[in-house]
Tab-separated table of C-alpha atoms in Angstrom:
chain	number	residue	atom	x	y	z
A	692	UNK	CA	-0.421	0.297	-0.194
A	693	UNK	CA	1.332	3.649	-0.975
A	694	UNK	CA	2.541	5.855	2.570
A	695	UNK	CA	0.265	8.575	1.618
A	696	UNK	CA	-2.431	6.348	1.285
A	697	UNK	CA	-2.022	3.857	4.635
A	698	UNK	CA	-1.132	7.545	6.381
A	699	UNK	CA	-4.886	8.920	5.120
A	700	UNK	CA	-6.430	6.174	6.649
A	701	UNK	CA	-4.577	6.051	9.903
A	702	UNK	CA	-5.426	9.447	9.854
A	703	UNK	CA	-9.075	9.580	9.669
A	704	UNK	CA	-8.916	6.594	12.333
A	705	UNK	CA	-6.622	8.756	14.971
A	706	UNK	CA	-9.531	11.544	14.395
A	707	UNK	CA	-11.971	9.433	14.392
A	708	UNK	CA	-11.823	8.491	18.161
A	709	UNK	CA	-9.837	11.409	19.184
A	710	UNK	CA	-13.508	13.360	18.345
A	711	UNK	CA	-15.952	10.755	18.963
A	712	UNK	CA	-13.841	10.273	22.738
A	713	UNK	CA	-14.355	13.917	23.413
A	714	UNK	CA	-17.941	14.187	21.891
A	715	UNK	CA	-18.527	11.845	24.950
A	716	UNK	CA	-16.688	13.692	27.966
A	717	UNK	CA	-17.730	17.240	26.718
A	718	UNK	CA	-21.801	15.991	26.205
A	719	UNK	CA	-21.691	13.782	28.709
A	720	UNK	CA	-23.674	11.480	27.047
A	721	UNK	CA	-21.351	8.212	26.993
A	722	UNK	CA	-23.211	5.902	24.967
A	723	UNK	CA	-21.465	7.935	22.033
A	724	UNK	CA	-18.146	5.712	23.346
A	725	UNK	CA	-19.427	2.538	21.818
A	726	UNK	CA	-18.647	3.908	18.496
A	727	UNK	CA	-14.830	3.994	19.143
A	728	UNK	CA	-15.250	1.295	21.683
A	729	UNK	CA	-16.731	-0.681	18.063
A	730	UNK	CA	-14.255	0.647	15.854
A	731	UNK	CA	-11.611	-0.919	17.656
A	732	UNK	CA	-13.402	-4.236	18.427
A	733	UNK	CA	-14.044	-4.689	14.613
A	734	UNK	CA	-10.404	-3.621	13.734
A	735	UNK	CA	-8.879	-5.816	15.814
A	736	UNK	CA	-11.184	-9.077	14.952
A	737	UNK	CA	-10.468	-8.417	11.375
A	738	UNK	CA	-7.026	-8.107	12.216
A	739	UNK	CA	-7.052	-11.789	14.088
A	740	UNK	CA	-9.382	-13.346	11.858
A	741	UNK	CA	-11.084	-14.434	15.297
A	742	UNK	CA	-14.651	-15.096	13.849
A	743	UNK	CA	-16.417	-17.893	15.661
A	744	UNK	CA	-18.068	-20.153	12.666
A	745	UNK	CA	-14.106	-20.631	11.184
A	746	UNK	CA	-12.807	-21.005	14.602
A	747	UNK	CA	-14.774	-23.441	14.740
A	748	UNK	CA	-14.688	-25.693	11.990
A	749	UNK	CA	-11.387	-25.339	11.531
A	750	UNK	CA	-10.375	-27.432	14.631
A	751	UNK	CA	-12.669	-30.286	12.533
A	752	UNK	CA	-10.883	-28.645	8.558
A	753	UNK	CA	-7.767	-28.080	9.434
A	754	UNK	CA	-6.994	-29.559	13.370
A	755	UNK	CA	-5.520	-25.718	13.638
A	756	UNK	CA	-6.941	-24.227	17.443
A	757	UNK	CA	-5.113	-21.490	17.049
A	758	UNK	CA	-8.172	-19.526	16.385
A	759	UNK	CA	-10.013	-20.998	19.789
A	760	UNK	CA	-6.965	-20.331	21.496
A	761	UNK	CA	-7.158	-17.342	20.655
A	762	UNK	CA	-10.775	-16.340	22.024
A	763	UNK	CA	-9.513	-17.803	25.067
A	764	UNK	CA	-7.457	-15.674	25.527
A	765	UNK	CA	-10.225	-12.589	24.815
A	766	UNK	CA	-12.174	-14.706	27.775
A	767	UNK	CA	-9.717	-14.907	30.417
A	768	UNK	CA	-8.027	-11.630	29.500
A	769	UNK	CA	-11.739	-9.994	29.807
A	770	UNK	CA	-12.496	-11.876	33.137
A	771	UNK	CA	-8.801	-10.235	34.705
A	772	UNK	CA	-10.259	-6.408	33.553
A	773	UNK	CA	-13.825	-7.479	35.246
A	774	UNK	CA	-12.294	-8.809	38.596
A	775	UNK	CA	-10.521	-5.482	39.157
A	776	UNK	CA	-13.183	-3.518	38.355
A	777	UNK	CA	-15.328	-5.278	40.432
A	778	UNK	CA	-13.047	-5.121	42.864
A	779	UNK	CA	-12.670	-0.930	42.448
A	780	UNK	CA	-16.519	-1.123	42.529
A	781	UNK	CA	-16.847	0.401	39.490
A	782	UNK	CA	-19.496	-2.454	37.662
A	783	UNK	CA	-21.206	-5.524	39.656
A	784	UNK	CA	-21.269	-8.004	37.380
A	785	UNK	CA	-24.578	-8.998	35.372
A	786	UNK	CA	-24.555	-13.584	35.263
A	787	UNK	CA	-27.126	-14.291	32.589
A	788	UNK	CA	-29.783	-16.894	34.338
A	789	UNK	CA	-29.854	-20.702	32.971
A	790	UNK	CA	-32.510	-20.115	30.484
A	791	UNK	CA	-31.413	-23.874	29.611
A	792	UNK	CA	-34.082	-25.111	27.034
A	793	UNK	CA	-33.234	-21.925	25.689
A	794	UNK	CA	-30.082	-22.474	25.023
A	795	UNK	CA	-29.771	-25.395	23.719
A	796	UNK	CA	-33.059	-24.796	21.422
A	797	UNK	CA	-30.474	-21.373	20.179
A	798	UNK	CA	-27.051	-23.462	19.992
A	799	UNK	CA	-28.220	-25.799	17.967
A	800	UNK	CA	-30.026	-23.520	14.600
A	801	UNK	CA	-26.641	-20.579	15.779
A	802	UNK	CA	-24.735	-23.505	15.551
A	803	UNK	CA	-25.622	-25.297	12.217
A	804	UNK	CA	-26.415	-22.050	10.909
A	805	UNK	CA	-23.473	-20.287	10.916
A	806	UNK	CA	-21.519	-22.677	8.913
A	807	UNK	CA	-23.708	-21.810	6.098
A	808	UNK	CA	-23.489	-18.209	6.785
A	809	UNK	CA	-19.754	-18.198	6.809
A	810	UNK	CA	-19.793	-16.312	10.285
A	811	UNK	CA	-21.005	-15.864	13.425
A	812	UNK	CA	-23.150	-12.685	13.791
A	813	UNK	CA	-19.350	-10.657	14.492
A	814	UNK	CA	-17.847	-12.817	12.366
A	815	UNK	CA	-20.073	-11.443	8.872
A	816	UNK	CA	-20.220	-8.448	10.286
A	817	UNK	CA	-16.656	-7.625	9.501
A	818	UNK	CA	-16.655	-9.759	6.792
A	819	UNK	CA	-19.822	-7.809	4.954
A	820	UNK	CA	-17.223	-5.057	5.954
A	821	UNK	CA	-14.190	-5.797	3.910
A	822	UNK	CA	-16.287	-7.633	0.980
A	823	UNK	CA	-17.656	-10.829	1.382
A	824	UNK	CA	-20.506	-11.107	-1.107
A	825	UNK	CA	-22.526	-13.816	1.349
A	826	UNK	CA	-21.479	-12.357	4.362
A	827	UNK	CA	-22.903	-10.236	2.708
A	828	UNK	CA	-26.329	-11.839	2.465
A	829	UNK	CA	-26.146	-13.618	5.490
A	830	UNK	CA	-25.600	-10.337	7.294
A	831	UNK	CA	-29.154	-9.286	5.275
A	832	UNK	CA	-31.301	-12.079	6.124
A	833	UNK	CA	-29.989	-12.991	10.123
A	834	UNK	CA	-32.632	-9.582	11.350
A	835	UNK	CA	-35.588	-11.257	9.680
A	836	UNK	CA	-35.134	-15.026	11.467
A	837	UNK	CA	-33.990	-12.218	14.978
A	838	UNK	CA	-36.769	-10.889	14.513
A	839	UNK	CA	-39.582	-13.631	13.999
A	840	UNK	CA	-38.412	-14.804	18.011
A	841	UNK	CA	-38.602	-11.548	19.521
A	842	UNK	CA	-41.705	-9.638	17.743
A	843	UNK	CA	-42.824	-11.544	15.469
A	844	UNK	CA	-44.795	-15.208	15.376
A	845	UNK	CA	-42.692	-17.011	17.708
A	846	UNK	CA	-42.062	-14.423	20.422
A	847	UNK	CA	-45.035	-16.375	22.124
A	848	UNK	CA	-43.040	-20.225	22.235
A	849	UNK	CA	-39.549	-18.084	23.057
A	850	UNK	CA	-41.111	-16.547	26.170
A	851	UNK	CA	-42.507	-19.181	27.532
A	852	UNK	CA	-39.274	-20.938	26.712
A	853	UNK	CA	-37.613	-18.538	29.497
A	854	UNK	CA	-39.813	-19.531	32.522
A	855	UNK	CA	-37.595	-22.860	32.321
A	856	UNK	CA	-34.842	-21.037	34.879
A	857	UNK	CA	-32.388	-22.640	37.078
A	858	UNK	CA	-31.612	-20.697	40.115
A	859	UNK	CA	-28.382	-21.820	42.187
A	860	UNK	CA	-29.040	-21.229	45.961
A	861	UNK	CA	-30.369	-18.286	46.981
A	862	UNK	CA	-32.201	-17.738	43.563
A	863	UNK	CA	-29.105	-16.292	42.482
A	864	UNK	CA	-28.545	-16.591	38.180
A	865	UNK	CA	-26.385	-19.952	37.737
A	866	UNK	CA	-22.540	-19.904	38.273
A	867	UNK	CA	-19.162	-20.206	39.021
A	868	UNK	CA	-18.848	-18.259	42.107
A	869	UNK	CA	-23.095	-19.019	43.043
A	870	UNK	CA	-23.301	-22.382	42.524
A	871	UNK	CA	-19.673	-22.811	43.930
A	872	UNK	CA	-19.226	-19.968	47.089
A	873	UNK	CA	-16.555	-18.956	45.425
A	874	UNK	CA	-15.616	-15.585	44.336
A	875	UNK	CA	-15.228	-14.167	41.345
A	876	UNK	CA	-12.009	-13.430	41.493
A	877	UNK	CA	-10.619	-16.297	43.403
A	878	UNK	CA	-11.820	-18.057	40.090
A	879	UNK	CA	-10.029	-15.584	38.162
A	880	UNK	CA	-6.566	-16.126	39.747
A	881	UNK	CA	-6.884	-20.213	38.718
A	882	UNK	CA	-8.105	-19.236	35.411
A	883	UNK	CA	-4.954	-17.066	34.855
A	884	UNK	CA	-2.991	-18.995	36.543
A	885	UNK	CA	-4.549	-22.095	34.394
A	886	UNK	CA	-3.759	-20.176	31.102
A	887	UNK	CA	-0.580	-19.045	32.066
A	888	UNK	CA	0.948	-21.896	32.159
A	889	UNK	CA	-0.229	-24.091	29.430
A	890	UNK	CA	0.585	-20.563	27.343
A	891	UNK	CA	4.526	-21.305	29.001
A	892	UNK	CA	4.053	-24.522	27.631
A	893	UNK	CA	2.639	-24.361	23.950
A	894	UNK	CA	5.493	-21.281	23.488
A	895	UNK	CA	8.382	-23.177	24.943
A	896	UNK	CA	7.564	-26.386	22.497
A	897	UNK	CA	7.232	-23.203	19.625
A	898	UNK	CA	10.257	-22.241	19.956
A	899	UNK	CA	12.046	-24.975	19.531
A	900	UNK	CA	11.049	-25.348	16.072
A	901	UNK	CA	10.937	-22.006	14.923
A	902	UNK	CA	13.317	-20.368	12.767
A	903	UNK	CA	14.195	-17.016	12.831
A	904	UNK	CA	13.130	-14.252	9.685
A	905	UNK	CA	13.810	-10.811	9.947
A	906	UNK	CA	11.230	-7.794	10.099
A	907	UNK	CA	11.082	-6.736	5.932
A	908	UNK	CA	9.091	-3.518	7.404
A	909	UNK	CA	8.776	-1.193	10.305
A	910	UNK	CA	6.607	-2.388	13.591
A	911	UNK	CA	4.139	0.185	12.968
A	912	UNK	CA	3.446	-0.907	9.803
A	913	UNK	CA	3.679	-4.748	10.686
A	914	UNK	CA	0.786	-3.681	13.041
A	915	UNK	CA	-1.541	-2.177	10.260
A	916	UNK	CA	-1.171	-3.798	6.998
A	917	UNK	CA	-0.948	-7.412	8.422
A	918	UNK	CA	-2.896	-10.248	9.685
A	919	UNK	CA	-2.574	-10.781	14.120
A	920	UNK	CA	-1.700	-14.397	15.389
A	921	UNK	CA	-4.837	-14.517	17.193
A	922	UNK	CA	-3.951	-14.345	20.484
A	923	UNK	CA	-2.919	-11.110	19.282
A	924	UNK	CA	-6.349	-10.306	18.523
A	925	UNK	CA	-7.745	-11.917	21.538
A	926	UNK	CA	-4.721	-10.173	23.798
A	927	UNK	CA	-6.153	-6.486	22.036
A	928	UNK	CA	-10.598	-8.061	22.848
A	929	UNK	CA	-10.004	-8.793	26.082
A	930	UNK	CA	-8.170	-5.659	27.045
A	931	UNK	CA	-11.731	-3.709	25.368
A	932	UNK	CA	-13.814	-5.653	26.932
A	933	UNK	CA	-13.220	-3.268	29.807
A	934	UNK	CA	-13.730	-0.612	28.293
A	935	UNK	CA	-17.054	-1.437	26.642
A	936	UNK	CA	-18.125	-2.784	30.328
A	937	UNK	CA	-17.624	0.500	31.417
A	938	UNK	CA	-19.076	2.800	28.274
A	939	UNK	CA	-21.716	0.175	28.633
A	940	UNK	CA	-22.724	-0.034	32.500
A	941	UNK	CA	-22.747	4.553	32.286
A	942	UNK	CA	-25.561	4.086	29.325
A	943	UNK	CA	-27.709	1.901	31.776
A	944	UNK	CA	-26.866	-1.494	30.083
A	945	UNK	CA	-24.705	-3.858	32.581
A	946	UNK	CA	-22.864	-6.063	30.466
A	947	UNK	CA	-20.205	-6.272	28.367
A	948	UNK	CA	-19.588	-6.344	24.614
A	949	UNK	CA	-22.680	-7.876	22.612
A	950	UNK	CA	-23.604	-7.470	19.621
A	951	UNK	CA	-27.157	-9.572	17.915
A	952	UNK	CA	-29.466	-7.083	19.306
A	953	UNK	CA	-27.759	-4.028	17.536
A	954	UNK	CA	-27.909	-5.460	14.381
A	955	UNK	CA	-32.158	-6.081	15.615
A	956	UNK	CA	-31.940	-2.468	16.356
A	957	UNK	CA	-30.531	-1.197	13.547
A	958	UNK	CA	-32.844	-3.134	11.034
A	959	UNK	CA	-35.684	-2.065	13.485
A	960	UNK	CA	-34.781	2.012	12.973
A	961	UNK	CA	-34.945	1.080	9.269
A	962	UNK	CA	-38.758	-0.378	9.440
A	963	UNK	CA	-40.519	0.431	11.945
A	964	UNK	CA	-41.688	4.415	13.530
A	965	UNK	CA	-42.843	3.095	16.455
A	966	UNK	CA	-39.658	2.540	18.863
A	967	UNK	CA	-38.679	4.027	22.638
A	968	UNK	CA	-34.201	5.002	22.021
A	969	UNK	CA	-32.494	4.201	25.635
A	970	UNK	CA	-29.568	6.084	25.244
A	971	UNK	CA	-28.353	6.783	29.227
A	972	UNK	CA	-29.586	5.693	32.057
A	973	UNK	CA	-33.437	5.459	33.556
A	974	UNK	CA	-33.167	8.501	35.797
A	975	UNK	CA	-33.931	7.032	39.623
A	976	UNK	CA	-37.414	6.867	40.968
A	977	UNK	CA	-38.625	9.368	42.701
A	978	UNK	CA	-40.461	9.981	45.747
A	979	UNK	CA	-43.389	11.992	45.469
A	980	UNK	CA	-46.305	8.794	46.015
A	981	UNK	CA	-47.334	5.233	45.173
A	982	UNK	CA	-48.410	6.729	42.141
A	983	UNK	CA	-44.905	8.431	40.875
A	984	UNK	CA	-42.894	5.226	42.318
A	985	UNK	CA	-42.087	3.461	39.654
A	986	UNK	CA	-40.594	6.417	37.557
A	987	UNK	CA	-42.271	8.274	34.130
A	988	UNK	CA	-43.771	4.824	32.047
A	989	UNK	CA	-42.262	4.738	28.838
A	990	UNK	CA	-44.151	4.445	25.988
A	991	UNK	CA	-45.255	1.127	24.087
A	992	UNK	CA	-43.071	0.534	20.897
A	993	UNK	CA	-39.681	-1.264	20.287
A	994	UNK	CA	-37.250	-0.740	22.205
A	995	UNK	CA	-33.720	0.427	21.022
A	996	UNK	CA	-30.689	-0.013	22.728
A	997	UNK	CA	-28.489	3.022	21.456
A	998	UNK	CA	-24.891	1.784	22.026
A	999	UNK	CA	-25.048	-1.756	20.642
A	1000	UNK	CA	-26.232	0.017	17.948
A	1001	UNK	CA	-23.499	2.085	17.544
A	1002	UNK	CA	-21.497	-0.734	18.603
A	1003	UNK	CA	-22.203	-2.585	15.632
A	1004	UNK	CA	-21.516	0.728	13.365
A	1005	UNK	CA	-18.570	1.171	14.380
A	1006	UNK	CA	-16.965	-2.411	13.892
A	1007	UNK	CA	-18.413	-2.727	10.640
A	1008	UNK	CA	-15.942	0.991	10.017
A	1009	UNK	CA	-13.055	-0.876	11.197
A	1010	UNK	CA	-13.331	-3.482	10.062
A	1011	UNK	CA	-13.307	-2.334	7.001
A	1012	UNK	CA	-10.624	0.450	7.819
A	1013	UNK	CA	-8.540	-2.811	8.866
A	1014	UNK	CA	-9.381	-4.170	5.407
A	1015	UNK	CA	-7.468	-1.598	3.540
A	1016	UNK	CA	-5.060	-1.319	5.646
A	1017	UNK	CA	-4.581	-4.644	4.398
A	1018	UNK	CA	-5.544	-4.728	1.199
A	1019	UNK	CA	-8.138	-7.790	1.815
A	1020	UNK	CA	-11.437	-4.787	1.436
A	1021	UNK	CA	-12.571	-5.507	-1.880
A	1022	UNK	CA	-16.056	-7.489	-3.099
A	1023	UNK	CA	-15.709	-11.689	-3.253
A	1024	UNK	CA	-17.789	-12.513	-5.575
A	1025	UNK	CA	-18.856	-16.180	-4.267
A	1026	UNK	CA	-21.084	-19.381	-6.257
A	1027	UNK	CA	-24.881	-18.636	-6.283
A	1028	UNK	CA	-25.450	-21.941	-4.312
A	1029	UNK	CA	-22.830	-20.717	-1.393
A	1030	UNK	CA	-25.699	-17.407	-1.340
A	1031	UNK	CA	-28.979	-18.867	-1.310
A	1032	UNK	CA	-27.144	-21.519	1.584
A	1033	UNK	CA	-25.755	-18.153	3.039
A	1034	UNK	CA	-28.717	-16.778	3.299
A	1035	UNK	CA	-30.312	-19.425	5.249
A	1036	UNK	CA	-27.680	-19.866	7.295
A	1037	UNK	CA	-28.384	-15.842	8.494
A	1038	UNK	CA	-31.687	-16.417	9.045
A	1039	UNK	CA	-30.599	-19.441	11.803
A	1040	UNK	CA	-28.108	-17.007	13.214
A	1041	UNK	CA	-30.523	-15.095	13.207
A	1042	UNK	CA	-33.358	-16.494	14.871
A	1043	UNK	CA	-30.645	-18.999	17.106
A	1044	UNK	CA	-28.906	-15.660	18.619
A	1045	UNK	CA	-32.945	-14.527	19.710
A	1046	UNK	CA	-33.270	-17.696	21.260
A	1047	UNK	CA	-30.074	-17.784	22.426
A	1048	UNK	CA	-30.617	-14.844	23.614
A	1049	UNK	CA	-26.920	-14.019	22.407
A	1050	UNK	CA	-24.103	-15.017	20.324
A	1051	UNK	CA	-20.397	-16.088	19.977
A	1052	UNK	CA	-19.476	-12.050	21.746
A	1053	UNK	CA	-22.247	-11.572	24.203
A	1054	UNK	CA	-22.640	-15.737	25.299
A	1055	UNK	CA	-19.493	-16.914	24.753
A	1056	UNK	CA	-16.825	-14.201	24.622
A	1057	UNK	CA	-18.749	-12.333	27.594
A	1058	UNK	CA	-20.161	-14.921	29.032
A	1059	UNK	CA	-17.827	-17.121	29.681
A	1060	UNK	CA	-16.061	-14.279	31.119
A	1061	UNK	CA	-18.685	-13.314	33.667
A	1062	UNK	CA	-19.092	-17.679	34.221
A	1063	UNK	CA	-22.228	-17.959	34.085
A	1064	UNK	CA	-23.336	-21.444	34.273
A	1065	UNK	CA	-25.967	-21.334	31.515
A	1066	UNK	CA	-23.118	-19.615	28.549
A	1067	UNK	CA	-21.201	-23.040	28.945
A	1068	UNK	CA	-23.839	-25.149	27.941
A	1069	UNK	CA	-24.971	-22.244	25.210
A	1070	UNK	CA	-21.090	-22.583	23.952
A	1071	UNK	CA	-21.061	-26.395	24.193
A	1072	UNK	CA	-24.221	-26.851	21.760
A	1073	UNK	CA	-23.207	-24.177	19.401
A	1074	UNK	CA	-19.809	-26.272	19.021
A	1075	UNK	CA	-21.516	-29.858	18.574
A	1076	UNK	CA	-24.124	-28.583	15.809
A	1077	UNK	CA	-20.651	-26.190	14.520
A	1078	UNK	CA	-18.944	-29.528	14.677
A	1079	UNK	CA	-21.960	-31.466	12.892
A	1080	UNK	CA	-22.976	-28.905	9.386
A	1081	UNK	CA	-19.025	-29.112	9.064
A	1082	UNK	CA	-18.455	-32.253	8.449
A	1083	UNK	CA	-21.944	-32.600	6.390
A	1084	UNK	CA	-21.443	-29.398	5.006
A	1085	UNK	CA	-17.989	-28.977	4.272
A	1086	UNK	CA	-17.085	-31.838	4.865
A	1087	UNK	CA	-19.329	-33.886	2.497
A	1088	UNK	CA	-20.033	-36.295	5.236
A	1089	UNK	CA	-23.125	-37.978	5.498
A	1090	UNK	CA	-25.593	-38.553	8.336
A	1091	UNK	CA	-25.397	-42.688	6.841
A	1092	UNK	CA	-21.614	-43.107	5.569
A	1093	UNK	CA	-22.207	-46.955	5.561
A	1094	UNK	CA	-24.698	-46.779	2.811
């Protein structure tokens, strides 16, 4: 890439980050911080090609565990930051309840669908931003699957399934800390130490077989224009998740990274006028009397959480800039039959993500970092469904191999 070309993208990105952060601090509208966080999120995802669909499928296709290792690094780094923020009193950990039926049904639809779509929700977002036609088709189909469950004919089933919930002793959400009585920070220490020990052993083994190659360009330019190892992208996203949690909590959404409903809300903004905009914390309940004890009632309509919308928009912009810097942002035509399968896959991914209340980012990266037992179940079902469809669709397997 010509020097003037990449400097233009870098300069524009720095200006974008500076302006959005300055606007948030001047106006105290912390929802604006979702834009730079989303930008960096998309940039890091594209650099490491950290898509849940490919991370799981490549274990079967190529016996390659590197992307799963990258996802795990992200989870453990997120844990460490969340534990510190909680100890400092800056966040309150919000573990998703154990809606086990939702997670099984949603995991099957989501895990299988993302193989056909060629990506999970976040994967299709960053791949679509860099011109992957399958991802664009899948991304366009996702909101229809989401809306079918969130607003449409399957809403009753979705709501009924969420009444099937298992609690920890005392009625708390089922997580490792509430189940075992061991504090979150102590579990975090266990995961961090175990991960560091495994990383040390793997690195020592690789170093014995490594060959040194000298850099062909400056370090800064290599970081911007070349792919990253998955664990490096995972490390960057894990650190970013700390700031995402603070940003999200400041707007009243007490949860770290997630993208599923950002896609759904963006679609609702374009197709429905009856919406309720949520972009900051709700005012505290008034004390004037019983009639106003619950605060002002929100008008009826589809709730739009702008933090998620801006996060998704920022992700696509960051992925596009990353792709331009590495020369990967270009339209990639695909065979018509692949596009049709991607549309079906996108629809299933969308429906599954809403049934399961999240995707790889919200349920695995964030949910596992919060140690939710329900999210562990969702992750297991998702991986098994992914492997089954990978075997049948990508590897040409058969349900009846003997025939």
